[in-house]
Structures are given as structure tokens and as C-alpha cells.
mmCIF file of C-alpha atoms and ligand atoms in Angstrom:
data_model
loop_
_atom_site.group_PDB
_atom_site.id
_atom_site.type_symbol
_atom_site.label_atom_id
_atom_site.label_comp_id
_atom_site.label_asym_id
_atom_site.label_seq_id
_atom_site.Cartn_x
_atom_site.Cartn_y
_atom_site.Cartn_z
ATOM 1 C CA UNK A 107 -0.059 0.008 0.004
ATOM 2 C CA UNK A 108 0.987 3.680 -0.071
ATOM 3 C CA UNK A 109 3.102 5.299 -2.703
ATOM 4 C CA UNK A 110 0.404 6.039 -5.318
ATOM 5 C CA UNK A 111 2.767 4.848 -8.029
ATOM 6 C CA UNK A 112 3.233 1.221 -7.287
ATOM 7 C CA UNK A 113 6.150 1.620 -4.886
ATOM 8 C CA UNK A 114 4.421 0.749 -1.748
ATOM 9 C CA UNK A 115 5.432 -2.173 0.492
ATOM 10 C CA UNK A 116 4.410 -5.745 -0.282
ATOM 11 C CA UNK A 117 1.983 -7.002 2.315
ATOM 12 C CA UNK A 118 2.234 -10.166 4.506
ATOM 13 C CA UNK A 119 -0.946 -12.375 4.715
ATOM 14 C CA UNK A 120 -3.101 -12.247 7.814
ATOM 15 C CA UNK A 121 -4.072 -15.914 7.356
ATOM 16 C CA UNK A 122 -4.414 -18.512 4.656
ATOM 17 C CA UNK A 123 -7.302 -20.210 2.850
ATOM 18 C CA UNK A 124 -7.124 -23.362 0.861
ATOM 19 C CA UNK A 125 -9.761 -23.445 -1.820
ATOM 20 C CA UNK A 126 -10.450 -26.421 -4.075
ATOM 21 C CA UNK A 127 -12.968 -24.835 -6.521
ATOM 22 C CA UNK A 128 -13.537 -21.505 -8.104
ATOM 23 C CA UNK A 129 -14.967 -18.910 -5.770
ATOM 24 C CA UNK A 130 -18.064 -17.456 -7.545
ATOM 25 C CA UNK A 131 -18.388 -14.027 -5.934
ATOM 26 C CA UNK A 132 -21.259 -11.742 -5.373
ATOM 27 C CA UNK A 133 -20.964 -8.034 -6.215
ATOM 28 C CA UNK A 134 -18.429 -7.271 -3.356
ATOM 29 C CA UNK A 135 -15.819 -9.467 -1.798
ATOM 30 C CA UNK A 136 -13.257 -8.438 0.827
ATOM 31 C CA UNK A 137 -10.533 -11.107 1.523
ATOM 32 C CA UNK A 138 -9.166 -9.387 4.717
ATOM 33 C CA UNK A 139 -5.679 -9.653 3.232
ATOM 34 C CA UNK A 140 -5.669 -13.502 3.767
ATOM 35 C CA UNK A 141 -3.760 -15.702 1.307
ATOM 36 C CA UNK A 142 -5.899 -17.734 -1.128
ATOM 37 C CA UNK A 143 -4.338 -20.675 -2.980
ATOM 38 C CA UNK A 144 -5.111 -24.176 -4.359
ATOM 39 C CA UNK A 145 -6.455 -24.187 -7.925
ATOM 40 C CA UNK A 146 -4.677 -25.709 -10.875
ATOM 41 C CA UNK A 147 -0.972 -26.781 -11.003
ATOM 42 C CA UNK A 148 0.820 -23.452 -10.853
ATOM 43 C CA UNK A 149 2.058 -23.944 -14.454
ATOM 44 C CA UNK A 150 1.285 -22.476 -17.914
ATOM 45 C CA UNK A 151 -1.332 -24.998 -19.069
ATOM 46 C CA UNK A 152 -4.348 -23.028 -20.532
ATOM 47 C CA UNK A 153 -7.974 -23.726 -19.376
ATOM 48 C CA UNK A 154 -7.129 -24.050 -15.676
ATOM 49 C CA UNK A 155 -10.003 -22.804 -13.568
ATOM 50 C CA UNK A 156 -9.941 -19.414 -12.105
ATOM 51 C CA UNK A 157 -9.519 -18.828 -8.332
ATOM 52 C CA UNK A 158 -12.272 -16.048 -8.361
ATOM 53 C CA UNK A 159 -15.064 -15.224 -10.757
ATOM 54 C CA UNK A 160 -16.246 -11.622 -10.358
ATOM 55 C CA UNK A 161 -19.671 -10.676 -11.850
ATOM 56 C CA UNK A 162 -20.346 -7.595 -14.004
ATOM 57 C CA UNK A 163 -19.992 -4.511 -11.722
ATOM 58 C CA UNK A 164 -18.265 -6.495 -8.963
ATOM 59 C CA UNK A 165 -15.336 -5.646 -6.653
ATOM 60 C CA UNK A 166 -12.772 -7.873 -5.170
ATOM 61 C CA UNK A 167 -10.431 -6.378 -2.713
ATOM 62 C CA UNK A 168 -7.741 -7.033 -0.043
ATOM 63 C CA UNK A 169 -6.762 -10.505 -1.294
ATOM 64 C CA UNK A 170 -3.302 -12.242 -1.450
ATOM 65 C CA UNK A 171 -2.997 -14.976 -4.043
ATOM 66 C CA UNK A 172 -0.334 -17.787 -3.586
ATOM 67 C CA UNK A 173 0.556 -20.829 -5.745
ATOM 68 C CA UNK A 174 -1.058 -22.756 -7.189
ATOM 69 C CA UNK A 175 -3.170 -19.888 -8.455
ATOM 70 C CA UNK A 176 -4.757 -21.444 -11.578
ATOM 71 C CA UNK A 177 -6.174 -18.800 -13.986
ATOM 72 C CA UNK A 178 -6.336 -16.124 -11.344
ATOM 73 C CA UNK A 179 -9.350 -13.788 -11.305
ATOM 74 C CA UNK A 180 -11.959 -13.759 -14.151
ATOM 75 C CA UNK A 181 -13.977 -10.539 -14.575
ATOM 76 C CA UNK A 182 -17.118 -11.448 -16.549
ATOM 77 C CA UNK A 183 -17.886 -7.746 -17.118
ATOM 78 C CA UNK A 184 -16.754 -4.326 -15.641
ATOM 79 C CA UNK A 185 -14.965 -4.892 -12.238
ATOM 80 C CA UNK A 186 -12.693 -3.506 -9.664
ATOM 81 C CA UNK A 187 -9.608 -5.370 -8.412
ATOM 82 C CA UNK A 188 -8.399 -3.360 -5.486
ATOM 83 C CA UNK A 189 -5.289 -4.067 -3.349
ATOM 84 C CA UNK A 190 -4.886 -7.695 -4.685
ATOM 85 C CA UNK A 191 -1.317 -9.151 -4.477
ATOM 86 C CA UNK A 192 -0.124 -12.144 -6.471
ATOM 87 C CA UNK A 193 2.864 -13.739 -4.802
ATOM 88 C CA UNK A 194 3.266 -16.111 -7.733
ATOM 89 C CA UNK A 195 0.953 -15.643 -10.774
ATOM 90 C CA UNK A 196 -0.584 -18.761 -12.177
ATOM 91 C CA UNK A 197 -1.284 -19.220 -15.898
ATOM 92 C CA UNK A 198 -2.094 -15.530 -15.690
ATOM 93 C CA UNK A 199 -3.277 -13.162 -12.922
ATOM 94 C CA UNK A 200 -6.601 -11.911 -14.268
ATOM 95 C CA UNK A 201 -8.762 -12.005 -17.386
ATOM 96 C CA UNK A 202 -11.089 -9.295 -18.556
ATOM 97 C CA UNK A 203 -13.997 -10.801 -20.521
ATOM 98 C CA UNK A 204 -16.794 -8.338 -21.202
ATOM 99 C CA UNK A 205 -18.282 -8.293 -24.671
ATOM 100 C CA UNK A 206 -19.325 -4.612 -24.251
ATOM 101 C CA UNK A 207 -17.084 -1.912 -25.703
ATOM 102 C CA UNK A 208 -18.011 0.289 -22.760
ATOM 103 C CA UNK A 209 -16.819 -2.117 -20.068
ATOM 104 C CA UNK A 210 -14.271 -0.690 -17.650
ATOM 105 C CA UNK A 211 -11.966 -2.826 -15.551
ATOM 106 C CA UNK A 212 -9.955 -1.155 -12.823
ATOM 107 C CA UNK A 213 -6.938 -2.643 -11.093
ATOM 108 C CA UNK A 214 -6.142 -0.177 -8.324
ATOM 109 C CA UNK A 215 -3.090 -1.004 -6.018
ATOM 110 C CA UNK A 216 -1.533 -4.343 -5.329
ATOM 111 C CA UNK A 217 1.098 -6.168 -7.271
ATOM 112 C CA UNK A 218 2.126 -9.314 -9.072
ATOM 113 C CA UNK A 219 5.285 -11.503 -9.028
ATOM 114 C CA UNK A 220 6.493 -14.350 -11.172
ATOM 115 C CA UNK A 221 4.054 -14.301 -14.099
ATOM 116 C CA UNK A 222 5.978 -16.624 -16.448
ATOM 117 C CA UNK A 223 4.156 -15.052 -19.378
ATOM 118 C CA UNK A 224 1.089 -12.744 -19.094
ATOM 119 C CA UNK A 225 -0.221 -10.943 -15.839
ATOM 120 C CA UNK A 226 -3.332 -9.239 -17.163
ATOM 121 C CA UNK A 227 -5.066 -10.910 -20.094
ATOM 122 C CA UNK A 228 -7.634 -8.773 -21.972
ATOM 123 C CA UNK A 229 -9.851 -11.083 -23.928
ATOM 124 C CA UNK A 230 -13.045 -9.061 -23.997
ATOM 125 C CA UNK A 231 -13.787 -5.506 -25.151
ATOM 126 C CA UNK A 232 -13.416 -2.173 -23.158
ATOM 127 C CA UNK A 233 -10.792 -0.386 -21.308
ATOM 128 C CA UNK A 234 -8.468 -1.814 -18.625
ATOM 129 C CA UNK A 235 -6.968 0.752 -16.106
ATOM 130 C CA UNK A 236 -3.930 -0.312 -14.099
ATOM 131 C CA UNK A 237 -3.028 2.209 -11.355
ATOM 132 C CA UNK A 238 -0.741 2.182 -8.434
ATOM 133 C CA UNK A 239 0.406 -1.221 -9.250
ATOM 134 C CA UNK A 240 3.839 -3.141 -9.121
ATOM 135 C CA UNK A 241 5.003 -6.083 -11.138
ATOM 136 C CA UNK A 242 8.105 -8.150 -10.611
ATOM 137 C CA UNK A 243 9.817 -10.974 -12.564
ATOM 138 C CA UNK A 244 7.096 -11.252 -15.165
ATOM 139 C CA UNK A 245 6.685 -11.391 -19.020
ATOM 140 C CA UNK A 246 3.954 -8.926 -19.948
ATOM 141 C CA UNK A 247 2.055 -6.902 -17.465
ATOM 142 C CA UNK A 248 -0.854 -6.613 -20.044
ATOM 143 C CA UNK A 249 -1.721 -8.356 -23.330
ATOM 144 C CA UNK A 250 -4.668 -7.572 -25.434
ATOM 145 C CA UNK A 251 -5.610 -11.019 -26.825
ATOM 146 C CA UNK A 252 -3.940 -11.590 -30.163
ATOM 147 C CA UNK A 253 -5.962 -14.585 -31.228
ATOM 148 C CA UNK A 254 -9.351 -14.510 -29.512
ATOM 149 C CA UNK A 255 -12.315 -15.339 -31.807
ATOM 150 C CA UNK A 256 -13.652 -11.787 -31.299
ATOM 151 C CA UNK A 257 -11.328 -9.178 -32.572
ATOM 152 C CA UNK A 258 -12.490 -6.427 -30.290
ATOM 153 C CA UNK A 259 -10.861 -3.092 -29.896
ATOM 154 C CA UNK A 260 -9.088 -3.078 -26.537
ATOM 155 C CA UNK A 261 -7.671 -0.230 -24.484
ATOM 156 C CA UNK A 262 -5.232 0.035 -21.641
ATOM 157 C CA UNK A 263 -4.356 2.873 -19.330
ATOM 158 C CA UNK A 264 -1.438 2.552 -16.946
ATOM 159 C CA UNK A 265 -0.986 5.209 -14.364
ATOM 160 C CA UNK A 266 1.495 4.742 -11.553
ATOM 161 C CA UNK A 267 3.225 1.473 -12.365
ATOM 162 C CA UNK A 268 6.527 0.273 -11.086
ATOM 163 C CA UNK A 269 8.109 -2.701 -13.004
ATOM 164 C CA UNK A 270 11.049 -4.759 -12.016
ATOM 165 C CA UNK A 271 12.748 -7.524 -14.140
ATOM 166 C CA UNK A 272 9.683 -7.516 -16.441
ATOM 167 C CA UNK A 273 9.987 -7.719 -20.232
ATOM 168 C CA UNK A 274 6.991 -5.800 -21.601
ATOM 169 C CA UNK A 275 4.360 -3.533 -20.040
ATOM 170 C CA UNK A 276 1.663 -3.707 -22.722
ATOM 171 C CA UNK A 277 1.246 -5.816 -25.917
ATOM 172 C CA UNK A 278 -1.493 -4.591 -28.210
ATOM 173 C CA UNK A 279 -2.859 -5.351 -31.641
ATOM 174 C CA UNK A 280 -2.644 -2.168 -33.650
ATOM 175 C CA UNK A 281 -4.541 -3.657 -36.606
ATOM 176 C CA UNK A 282 -7.620 -3.938 -34.435
ATOM 177 C CA UNK A 283 -7.203 -0.326 -33.188
ATOM 178 C CA UNK A 284 -6.047 -1.154 -29.732
ATOM 179 C CA UNK A 285 -4.565 1.743 -27.719
ATOM 180 C CA UNK A 286 -2.221 1.998 -24.696
ATOM 181 C CA UNK A 287 -1.564 5.136 -22.621
ATOM 182 C CA UNK A 288 1.111 5.446 -19.896
ATOM 183 C CA UNK A 289 1.824 7.874 -17.215
ATOM 184 C CA UNK A 290 4.033 7.757 -14.087
ATOM 185 C CA UNK A 291 5.920 4.610 -15.140
ATOM 186 C CA UNK A 292 9.158 3.502 -13.261
ATOM 187 C CA UNK A 293 11.220 0.681 -14.715
ATOM 188 C CA UNK A 294 14.108 -1.042 -12.941
ATOM 189 C CA UNK A 295 16.240 -2.925 -15.363
ATOM 190 C CA UNK A 296 14.970 -2.770 -18.935
ATOM 191 C CA UNK A 297 11.541 -3.289 -20.323
ATOM 192 C CA UNK A 298 9.726 -2.568 -23.601
ATOM 193 C CA UNK A 299 6.922 -0.215 -22.825
ATOM 194 C CA UNK A 300 4.625 -1.056 -25.640
ATOM 195 C CA UNK A 301 4.919 -3.953 -27.985
ATOM 196 C CA UNK A 302 2.742 -3.763 -31.102
ATOM 197 C CA UNK A 303 1.292 -6.927 -32.654
ATOM 198 C CA UNK A 304 -0.874 -7.872 -35.526
ATOM 199 C CA UNK A 305 -3.797 -9.736 -34.094
ATOM 200 C CA UNK A 306 -5.011 -12.813 -36.051
HETATM 201 C C1 LIG B 270 -3.173 -17.395 -24.634
HETATM 202 C C2 LIG B 270 -4.026 -17.901 -25.837
HETATM 203 C C3 LIG B 270 -5.323 -17.019 -25.828
HETATM 204 C C4 LIG B 270 -6.031 -17.015 -24.453
HETATM 205 C C5 LIG B 270 -5.117 -16.643 -23.444
HETATM 206 C C6 LIG B 270 -5.732 -16.711 -22.043
HETATM 207 O O1 LIG B 270 -2.665 -16.217 -24.976
HETATM 208 O O2 LIG B 270 -3.301 -17.811 -26.978
HETATM 209 O O3 LIG B 270 -6.211 -17.518 -26.840
HETATM 210 O O4 LIG B 270 -6.513 -18.359 -24.267
HETATM 211 O O5 LIG B 270 -3.854 -17.389 -23.419
HETATM 212 O O6 LIG B 270 -6.921 -16.309 -21.908
HETATM 213 O O7 LIG B 270 -5.123 -17.195 -21.051
HETATM 214 CA CA1 LIG B 271 -2.881 -17.901 -21.447
HETATM 215 CA CA1 LIG B 272 4.165 -18.181 -11.924
HETATM 216 CA CA1 LIG B 273 -5.409 -17.675 -18.918
#
């Protein structure tokens, strides 16, 4: 917490919760900064179950996610992910899935470590905002899906992000009109800020 730019201190868990199936949340869930773990194998196989499914308009906050973390958080529509900390990202950390071009997904505070490939995976339409967030030892902080069956236009706004040992901040498909905006970015080591792809 603190900092406002993703430079705050990484929290310790207040307890731990082993889950064995996806937690299908209501419109508001506060995890009390406990550690949740137990879905999937911690590796990169696709189609692992998510840890948490958040409904359209829902908020998940104050959660620590530990391995194995499966497919992370799924936002079925607009959502807020506030002060959520991934100690070891699973296949990815969260997936944004709305079919509406006006969907807004907000990641506010928190951080992610050890995402072998992607942290935030944008498969639906709309705009992902990532603010006051830190990422360590990961591939891409954000990727607009390059091969999903719906070639939506996808947008990302990063405001107050600190990256360490991370290869790429955003990967977007310029042929589909995706956009990425950056402000208050701090990079330790080297990173590509925006990698442009051709979606297929
Ligand atoms: C890979 C895959 C995509 C999608 C994504 C995900 O990037 O190529 O089609 O499945 O993973 O949602 O994890
Ligand atoms: Ca994937
Ligand atoms: Ca990992
Ligand atoms: Ca995934």
C-alpha cells in the first residue's frame, strides 16, 4: 500500500485459505488480506479454472493470491480489483471478459510477481486501467488477446506502475485499433513499454 505509483510495500498475509474450486463471488468481496491458494498446478497450461469469478460490476479487494493460483481472477464484465497481491501468478493473474465496448476494468493498488508469461489478459472488449500497481519478474504486465475469436478493440491505461525484471508493459494489436496510454511509469532494469502486434 502507499506510494500512489506502485512503490508501496508488499504485504504479508493475515491468514491462509485453501480453496479447491472457483469462488463465484457476489458484487463485493473483501478477503481481509488473507492468502488464497489451491487451484490448478501453478504452471502454464491453458484452461485451468480461475480462483475467483467476479460478476459484472463487482469488486474484489484485499486478497493475497499464492501458488497454485490457476487462472487467477476472471472478470465477466466491468469490475474493480483493489489491493490484490499475487505472490506467484498462475497461468495468468486476471482475465477481462466483457463483450461490451463500454466495459471498464480497474486494477487499483496491489502487485504481481512471477508471471511466467502474461499478468493481465484482456480477452473481452473495453478499457483496462492499471493504477498504483507493481510487477516483478514477469513477461508482460498486459496483453490484449492476439488470437481470440472476437477481434475487439481493446484499450489499456497505466498510471503509476513500477516494473522490475519484467519484459513488456503492454502488448497490443494495432491492426484492431487497440490503444495503450502510460503515465508515471518506473522501470528497474529494462523493459519494452509497448509491444505492437498484428492480431490474427
Ligand atoms: C493465450 C491464448 C489465448 C487465450 C489466453 C488466455 O494467450 O493464445 O487464446 O486463451 O492465453 O486467456 O489465457
Ligand atoms: Ca494464457
Ligand atoms: Ca508463476
Ligand atoms: Ca489464462
